[in-house]
Coordinates of C-alpha atoms (C1' of nucleotides) in Angstrom, one line a residue:
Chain D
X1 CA 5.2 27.5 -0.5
X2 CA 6.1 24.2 -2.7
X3 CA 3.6 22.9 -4.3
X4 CA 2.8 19.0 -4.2
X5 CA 3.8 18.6 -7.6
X6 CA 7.7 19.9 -6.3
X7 CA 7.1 18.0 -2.8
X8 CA 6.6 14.5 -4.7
X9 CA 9.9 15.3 -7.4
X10 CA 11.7 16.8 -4.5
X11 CA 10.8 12.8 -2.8
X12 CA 11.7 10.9 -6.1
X13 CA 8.6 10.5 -6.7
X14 CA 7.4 11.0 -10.1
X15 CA 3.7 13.6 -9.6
X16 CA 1.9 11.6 -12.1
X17 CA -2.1 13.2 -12.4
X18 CA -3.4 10.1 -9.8
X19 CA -0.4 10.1 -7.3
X20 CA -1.0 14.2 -7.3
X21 CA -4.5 13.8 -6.5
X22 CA -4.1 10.7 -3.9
X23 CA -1.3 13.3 -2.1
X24 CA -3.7 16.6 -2.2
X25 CA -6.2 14.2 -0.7
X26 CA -4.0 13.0 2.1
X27 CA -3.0 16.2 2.4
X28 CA -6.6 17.7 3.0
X29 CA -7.8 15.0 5.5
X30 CA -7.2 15.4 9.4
X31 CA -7.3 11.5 10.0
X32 CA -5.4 8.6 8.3
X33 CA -7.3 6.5 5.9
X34 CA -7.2 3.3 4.4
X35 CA -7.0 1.8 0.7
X36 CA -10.6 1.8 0.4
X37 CA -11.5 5.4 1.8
X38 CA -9.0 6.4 -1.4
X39 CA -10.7 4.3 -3.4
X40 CA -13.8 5.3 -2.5
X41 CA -13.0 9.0 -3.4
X42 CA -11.3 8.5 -6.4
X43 CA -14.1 6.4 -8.0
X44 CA -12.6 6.3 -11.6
X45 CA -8.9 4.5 -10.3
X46 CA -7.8 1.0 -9.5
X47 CA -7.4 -0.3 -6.4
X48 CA -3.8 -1.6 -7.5
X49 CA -2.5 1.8 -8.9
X50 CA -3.9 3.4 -5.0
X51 CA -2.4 0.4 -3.6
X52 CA 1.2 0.9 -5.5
X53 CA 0.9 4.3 -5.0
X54 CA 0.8 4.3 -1.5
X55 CA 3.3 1.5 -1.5
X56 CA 5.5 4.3 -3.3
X57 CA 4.6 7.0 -1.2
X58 CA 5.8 5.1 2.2
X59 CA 9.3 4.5 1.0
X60 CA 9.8 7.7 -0.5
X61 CA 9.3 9.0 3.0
X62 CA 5.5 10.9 1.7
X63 CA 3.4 8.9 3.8
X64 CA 3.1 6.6 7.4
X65 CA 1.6 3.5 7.6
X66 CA -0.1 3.0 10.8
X67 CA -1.3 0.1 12.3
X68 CA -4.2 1.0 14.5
X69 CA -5.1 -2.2 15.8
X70 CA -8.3 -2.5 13.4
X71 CA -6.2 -4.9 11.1
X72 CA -6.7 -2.4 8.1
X73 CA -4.0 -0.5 7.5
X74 CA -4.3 3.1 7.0
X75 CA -1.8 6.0 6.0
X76 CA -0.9 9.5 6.8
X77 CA 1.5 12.7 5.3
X78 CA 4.2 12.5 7.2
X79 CA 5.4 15.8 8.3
X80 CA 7.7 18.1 6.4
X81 CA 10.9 17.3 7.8
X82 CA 10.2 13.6 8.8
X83 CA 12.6 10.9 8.1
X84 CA 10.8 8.3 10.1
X85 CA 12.8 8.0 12.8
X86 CA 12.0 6.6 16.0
X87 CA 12.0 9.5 18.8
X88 CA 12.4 11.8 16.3
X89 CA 10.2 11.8 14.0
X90 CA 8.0 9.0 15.2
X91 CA 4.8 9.6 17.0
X92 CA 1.7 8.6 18.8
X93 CA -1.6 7.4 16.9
X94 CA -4.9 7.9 18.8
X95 CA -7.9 5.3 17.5
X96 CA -11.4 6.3 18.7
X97 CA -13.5 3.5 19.2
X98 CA -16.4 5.0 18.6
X99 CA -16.0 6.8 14.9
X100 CA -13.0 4.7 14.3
X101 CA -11.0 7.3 12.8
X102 CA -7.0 7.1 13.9
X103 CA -5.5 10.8 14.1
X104 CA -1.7 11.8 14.3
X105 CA -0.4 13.1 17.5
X106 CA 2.1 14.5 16.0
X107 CA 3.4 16.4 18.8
X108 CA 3.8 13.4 21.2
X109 CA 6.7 11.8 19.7
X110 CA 7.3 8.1 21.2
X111 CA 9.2 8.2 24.5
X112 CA 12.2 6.6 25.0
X113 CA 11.9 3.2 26.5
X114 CA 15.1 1.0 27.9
X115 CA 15.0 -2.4 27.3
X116 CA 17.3 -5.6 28.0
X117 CA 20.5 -6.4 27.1
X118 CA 20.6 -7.4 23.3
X119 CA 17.4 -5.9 22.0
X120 CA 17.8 -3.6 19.4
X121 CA 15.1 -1.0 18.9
X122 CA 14.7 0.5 15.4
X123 CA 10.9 1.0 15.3
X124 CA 7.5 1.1 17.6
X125 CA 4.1 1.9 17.0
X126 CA 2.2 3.2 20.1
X127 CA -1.6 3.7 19.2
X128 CA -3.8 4.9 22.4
X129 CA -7.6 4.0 21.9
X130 CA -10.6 5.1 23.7
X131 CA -12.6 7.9 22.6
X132 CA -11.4 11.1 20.2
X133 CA -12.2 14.8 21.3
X134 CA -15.4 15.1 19.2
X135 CA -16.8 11.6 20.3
X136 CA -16.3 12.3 24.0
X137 CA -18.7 15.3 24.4
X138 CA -21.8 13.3 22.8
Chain S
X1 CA -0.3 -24.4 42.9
X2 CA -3.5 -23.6 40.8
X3 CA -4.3 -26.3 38.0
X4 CA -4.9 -25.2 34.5
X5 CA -8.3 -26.9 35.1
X6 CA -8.9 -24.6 38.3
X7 CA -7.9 -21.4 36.5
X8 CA -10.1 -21.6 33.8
X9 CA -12.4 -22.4 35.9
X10 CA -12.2 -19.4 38.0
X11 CA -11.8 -17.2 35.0
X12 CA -15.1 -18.6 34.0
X13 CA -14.1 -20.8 30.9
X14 CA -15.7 -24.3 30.8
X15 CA -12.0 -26.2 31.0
X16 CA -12.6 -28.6 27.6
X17 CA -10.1 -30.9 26.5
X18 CA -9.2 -28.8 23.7
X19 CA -9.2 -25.8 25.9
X20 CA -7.0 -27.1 28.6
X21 CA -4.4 -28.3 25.6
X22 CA -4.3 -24.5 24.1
X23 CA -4.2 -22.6 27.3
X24 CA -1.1 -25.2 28.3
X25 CA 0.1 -24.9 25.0
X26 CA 0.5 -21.2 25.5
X27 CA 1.8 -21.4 29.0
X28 CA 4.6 -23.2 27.3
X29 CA 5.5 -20.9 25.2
X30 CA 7.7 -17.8 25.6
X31 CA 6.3 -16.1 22.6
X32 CA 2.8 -14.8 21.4
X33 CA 1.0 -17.1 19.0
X34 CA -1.0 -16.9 16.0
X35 CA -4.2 -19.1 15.2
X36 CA -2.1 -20.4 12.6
X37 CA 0.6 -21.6 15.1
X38 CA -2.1 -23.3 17.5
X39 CA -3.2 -24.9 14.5
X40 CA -0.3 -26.4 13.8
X41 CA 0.2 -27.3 16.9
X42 CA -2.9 -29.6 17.2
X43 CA -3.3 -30.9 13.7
X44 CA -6.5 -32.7 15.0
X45 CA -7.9 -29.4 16.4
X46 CA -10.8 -27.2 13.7
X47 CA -9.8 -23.8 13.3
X48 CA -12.8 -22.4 14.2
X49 CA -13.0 -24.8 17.7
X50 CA -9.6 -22.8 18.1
X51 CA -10.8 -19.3 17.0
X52 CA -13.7 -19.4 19.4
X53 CA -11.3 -21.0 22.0
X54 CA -8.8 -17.9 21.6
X55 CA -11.9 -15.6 21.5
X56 CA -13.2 -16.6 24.7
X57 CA -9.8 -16.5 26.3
X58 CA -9.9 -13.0 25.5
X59 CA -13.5 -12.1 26.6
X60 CA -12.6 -14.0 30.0
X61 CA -9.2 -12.5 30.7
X62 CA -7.0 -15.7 29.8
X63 CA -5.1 -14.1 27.3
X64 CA -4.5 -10.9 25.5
X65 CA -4.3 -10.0 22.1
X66 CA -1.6 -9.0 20.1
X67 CA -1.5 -6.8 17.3
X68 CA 2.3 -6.5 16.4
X69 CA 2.2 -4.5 13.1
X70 CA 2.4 -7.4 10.9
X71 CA -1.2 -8.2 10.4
X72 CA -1.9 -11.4 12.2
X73 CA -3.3 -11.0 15.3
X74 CA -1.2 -13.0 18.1
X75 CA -2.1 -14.3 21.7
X76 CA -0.1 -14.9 24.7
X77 CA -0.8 -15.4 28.4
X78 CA -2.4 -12.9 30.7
X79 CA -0.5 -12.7 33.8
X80 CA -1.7 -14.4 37.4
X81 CA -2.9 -11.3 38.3
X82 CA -4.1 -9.0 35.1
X83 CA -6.9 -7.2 34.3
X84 CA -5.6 -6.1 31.1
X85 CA -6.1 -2.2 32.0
X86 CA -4.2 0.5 31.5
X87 CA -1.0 1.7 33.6
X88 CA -1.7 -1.3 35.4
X89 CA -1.3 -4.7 33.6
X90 CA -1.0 -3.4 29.8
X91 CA 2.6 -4.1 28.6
X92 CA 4.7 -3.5 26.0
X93 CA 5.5 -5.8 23.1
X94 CA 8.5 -6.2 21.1
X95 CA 8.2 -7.8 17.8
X96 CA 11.5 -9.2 16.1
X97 CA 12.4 -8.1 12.3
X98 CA 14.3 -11.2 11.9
X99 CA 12.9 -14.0 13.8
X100 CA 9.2 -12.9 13.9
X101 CA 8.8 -13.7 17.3
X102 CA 6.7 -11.4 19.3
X103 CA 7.3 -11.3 23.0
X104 CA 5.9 -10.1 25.9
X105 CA 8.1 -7.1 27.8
X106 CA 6.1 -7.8 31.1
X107 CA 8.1 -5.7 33.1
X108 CA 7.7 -2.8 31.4
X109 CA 4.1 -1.3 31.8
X110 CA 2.9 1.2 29.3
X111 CA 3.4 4.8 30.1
X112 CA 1.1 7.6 30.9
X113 CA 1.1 10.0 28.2
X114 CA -1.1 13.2 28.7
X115 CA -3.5 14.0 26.0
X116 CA -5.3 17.1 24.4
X117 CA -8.6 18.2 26.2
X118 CA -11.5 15.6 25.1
X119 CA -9.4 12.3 24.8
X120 CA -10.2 9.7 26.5
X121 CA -7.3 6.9 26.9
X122 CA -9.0 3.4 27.5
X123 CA -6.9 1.3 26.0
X124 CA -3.2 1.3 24.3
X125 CA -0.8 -1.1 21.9
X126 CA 2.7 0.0 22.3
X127 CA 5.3 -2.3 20.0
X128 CA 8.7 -1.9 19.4
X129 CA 10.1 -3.3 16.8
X130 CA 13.9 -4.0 15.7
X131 CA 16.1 -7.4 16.8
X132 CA 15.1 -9.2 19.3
X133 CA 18.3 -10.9 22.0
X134 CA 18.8 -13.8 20.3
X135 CA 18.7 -12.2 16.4
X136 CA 21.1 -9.6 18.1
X137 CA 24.1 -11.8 18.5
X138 CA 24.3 -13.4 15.7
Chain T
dA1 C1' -31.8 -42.9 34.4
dA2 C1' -34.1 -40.6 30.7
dA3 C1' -35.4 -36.4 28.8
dA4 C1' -34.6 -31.6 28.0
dT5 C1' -31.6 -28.0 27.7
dA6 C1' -27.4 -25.7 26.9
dA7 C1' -22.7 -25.4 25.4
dA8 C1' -18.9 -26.8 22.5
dT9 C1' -17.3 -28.6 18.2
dG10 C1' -16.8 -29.4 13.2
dC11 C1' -17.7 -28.4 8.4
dA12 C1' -18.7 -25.3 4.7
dC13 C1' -18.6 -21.2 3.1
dT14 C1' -18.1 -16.0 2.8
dT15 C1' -15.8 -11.7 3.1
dC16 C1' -12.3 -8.6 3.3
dC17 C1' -7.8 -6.9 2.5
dG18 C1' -3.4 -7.1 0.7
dT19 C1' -0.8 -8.6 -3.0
dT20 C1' 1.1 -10.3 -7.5
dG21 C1' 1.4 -11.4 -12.7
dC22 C1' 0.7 -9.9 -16.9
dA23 C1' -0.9 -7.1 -20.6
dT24 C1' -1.6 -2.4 -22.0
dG25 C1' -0.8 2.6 -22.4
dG26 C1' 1.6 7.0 -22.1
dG27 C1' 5.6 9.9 -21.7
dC28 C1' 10.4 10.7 -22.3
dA29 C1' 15.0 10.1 -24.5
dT30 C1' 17.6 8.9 -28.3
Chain O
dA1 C1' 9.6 7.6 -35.2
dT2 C1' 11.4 4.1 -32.4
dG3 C1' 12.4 2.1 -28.3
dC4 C1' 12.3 2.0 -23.5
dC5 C1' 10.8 2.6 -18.9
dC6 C1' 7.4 3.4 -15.8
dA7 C1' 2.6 3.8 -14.5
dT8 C1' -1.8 1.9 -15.0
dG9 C1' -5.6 -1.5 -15.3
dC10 C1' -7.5 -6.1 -15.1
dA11 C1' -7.8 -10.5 -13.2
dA12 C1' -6.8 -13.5 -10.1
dC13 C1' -4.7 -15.5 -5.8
dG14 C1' -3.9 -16.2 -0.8
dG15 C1' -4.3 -15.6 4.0
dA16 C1' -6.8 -14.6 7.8
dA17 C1' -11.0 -13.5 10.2
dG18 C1' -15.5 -14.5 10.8
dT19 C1' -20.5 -16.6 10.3
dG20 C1' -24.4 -20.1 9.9
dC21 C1' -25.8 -24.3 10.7
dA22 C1' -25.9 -29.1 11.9
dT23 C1' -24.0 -32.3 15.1
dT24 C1' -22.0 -33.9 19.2
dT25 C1' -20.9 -33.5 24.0
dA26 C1' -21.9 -32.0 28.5
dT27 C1' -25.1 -30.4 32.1
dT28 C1' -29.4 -29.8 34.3
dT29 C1' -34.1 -31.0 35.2
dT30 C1' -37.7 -34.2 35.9

DNA sequence: AAAATAAATGCACTTCCGTTGCATGGGCAT
DNA sequence: ATGCCCATGCAACGGAAGTGCATTTATTTT
């Protein structure tokens, strides 16, 4: 098993104490979070070091940014072997309107889509709203 | 043919002046806009006038909104016929790299993606993003 | 037609988030 | 120990969304 401080070298990323703790926090939570829910759990650290660290993480390939339609941008691990490619590596986003947490659905990768002559697709983003598994049964 | 005057009439809009010039400003064009672009458009026109305008659009099914990843929310045109629900009217979106432009992909509906147990899909933003036909070629 | 009511507009201001510039500090290499 | 690079922290900026309130415009009622 690596350990985050070899995950983040192995990403070029130099494991500095805050950039360790903002990973091992990603790490632990199921749904993606914004700027301020790190900053809001790491009381002691500055919004810009989060912010540049997050800006690090996405392009060393350590994190996703998704864009859930709530105009606050969040982030997630990306997965082991993820280069962030689209339908491979890319997937779905689920938003529940309700608790307004935005999950991974990590194993529905983006389907393929065939468009017109002379567009060229090198990303998407496909978030589904509604309501999440544990806001649907209330 | 159904006057721009009718139509927001039978979608329930009080057809003002200023409303009448943004919804045929946005029948014109062939990309989504931002507040900022309708702005510019009508240099004589308050932002908020045009915020509300945009917002009751959307409440009344005139237009949809537009969330292309880049953090300004965008408007274009509902179609003659839309509800704006799922499987049905909802469309996909392709946002160009270069250009900016965010178009409308009308004929290509979103598609139905099954979920885990205890989802409930009621809405969806799918956006692809890469060069657009006219970037393309050049 | 005048008065009363409701809706739309315009101005000022706020908030939130993302972002940048610059100064400081800490760790590593020479 | 010195110098250098990178990370960090502080302050401030800018854009966009949104709100409150006063004013104007339109519609309904009498």
């Amino acid at each position: 098993m690596i350990t985050s401080d070899e995950l983040l070298e192995k990403k070029g990323v130099r494991p500095t104490a805050m950039r360790l703790l903002v990973y091992k926090y990603l790490a632990k939570s199921h749904v993606a979070l914004t700027l301020t829910d790190i900053e809001n759990a790491f009381a002691k650290a500055d919004r810009t070091t989060l912010f540049r660290t997050l800006k690090i993480f996405e392009k060393k390939g350590v994190v996703h940014q998704i864009d859930d339609g709530t105009g606050i941008k969040k982030y997630a691990l990306c997965e082991p072997d993820c280069n962030c490619e689209l339908e491979q590596d890319l997937h779905l986003h689920f938003h529940c309107a309700r608790c307004n947490e935005t999950v991974c659905l990590t194993e529905h990768k983006i389907p393929h889509i065939n468009l017109p002559e002379g567009f060229v697709v090198e990303d998407a983003n496909v978030v589904l709203k509604g309501l999440c598994d544990k806001c649907s049964e209330k």
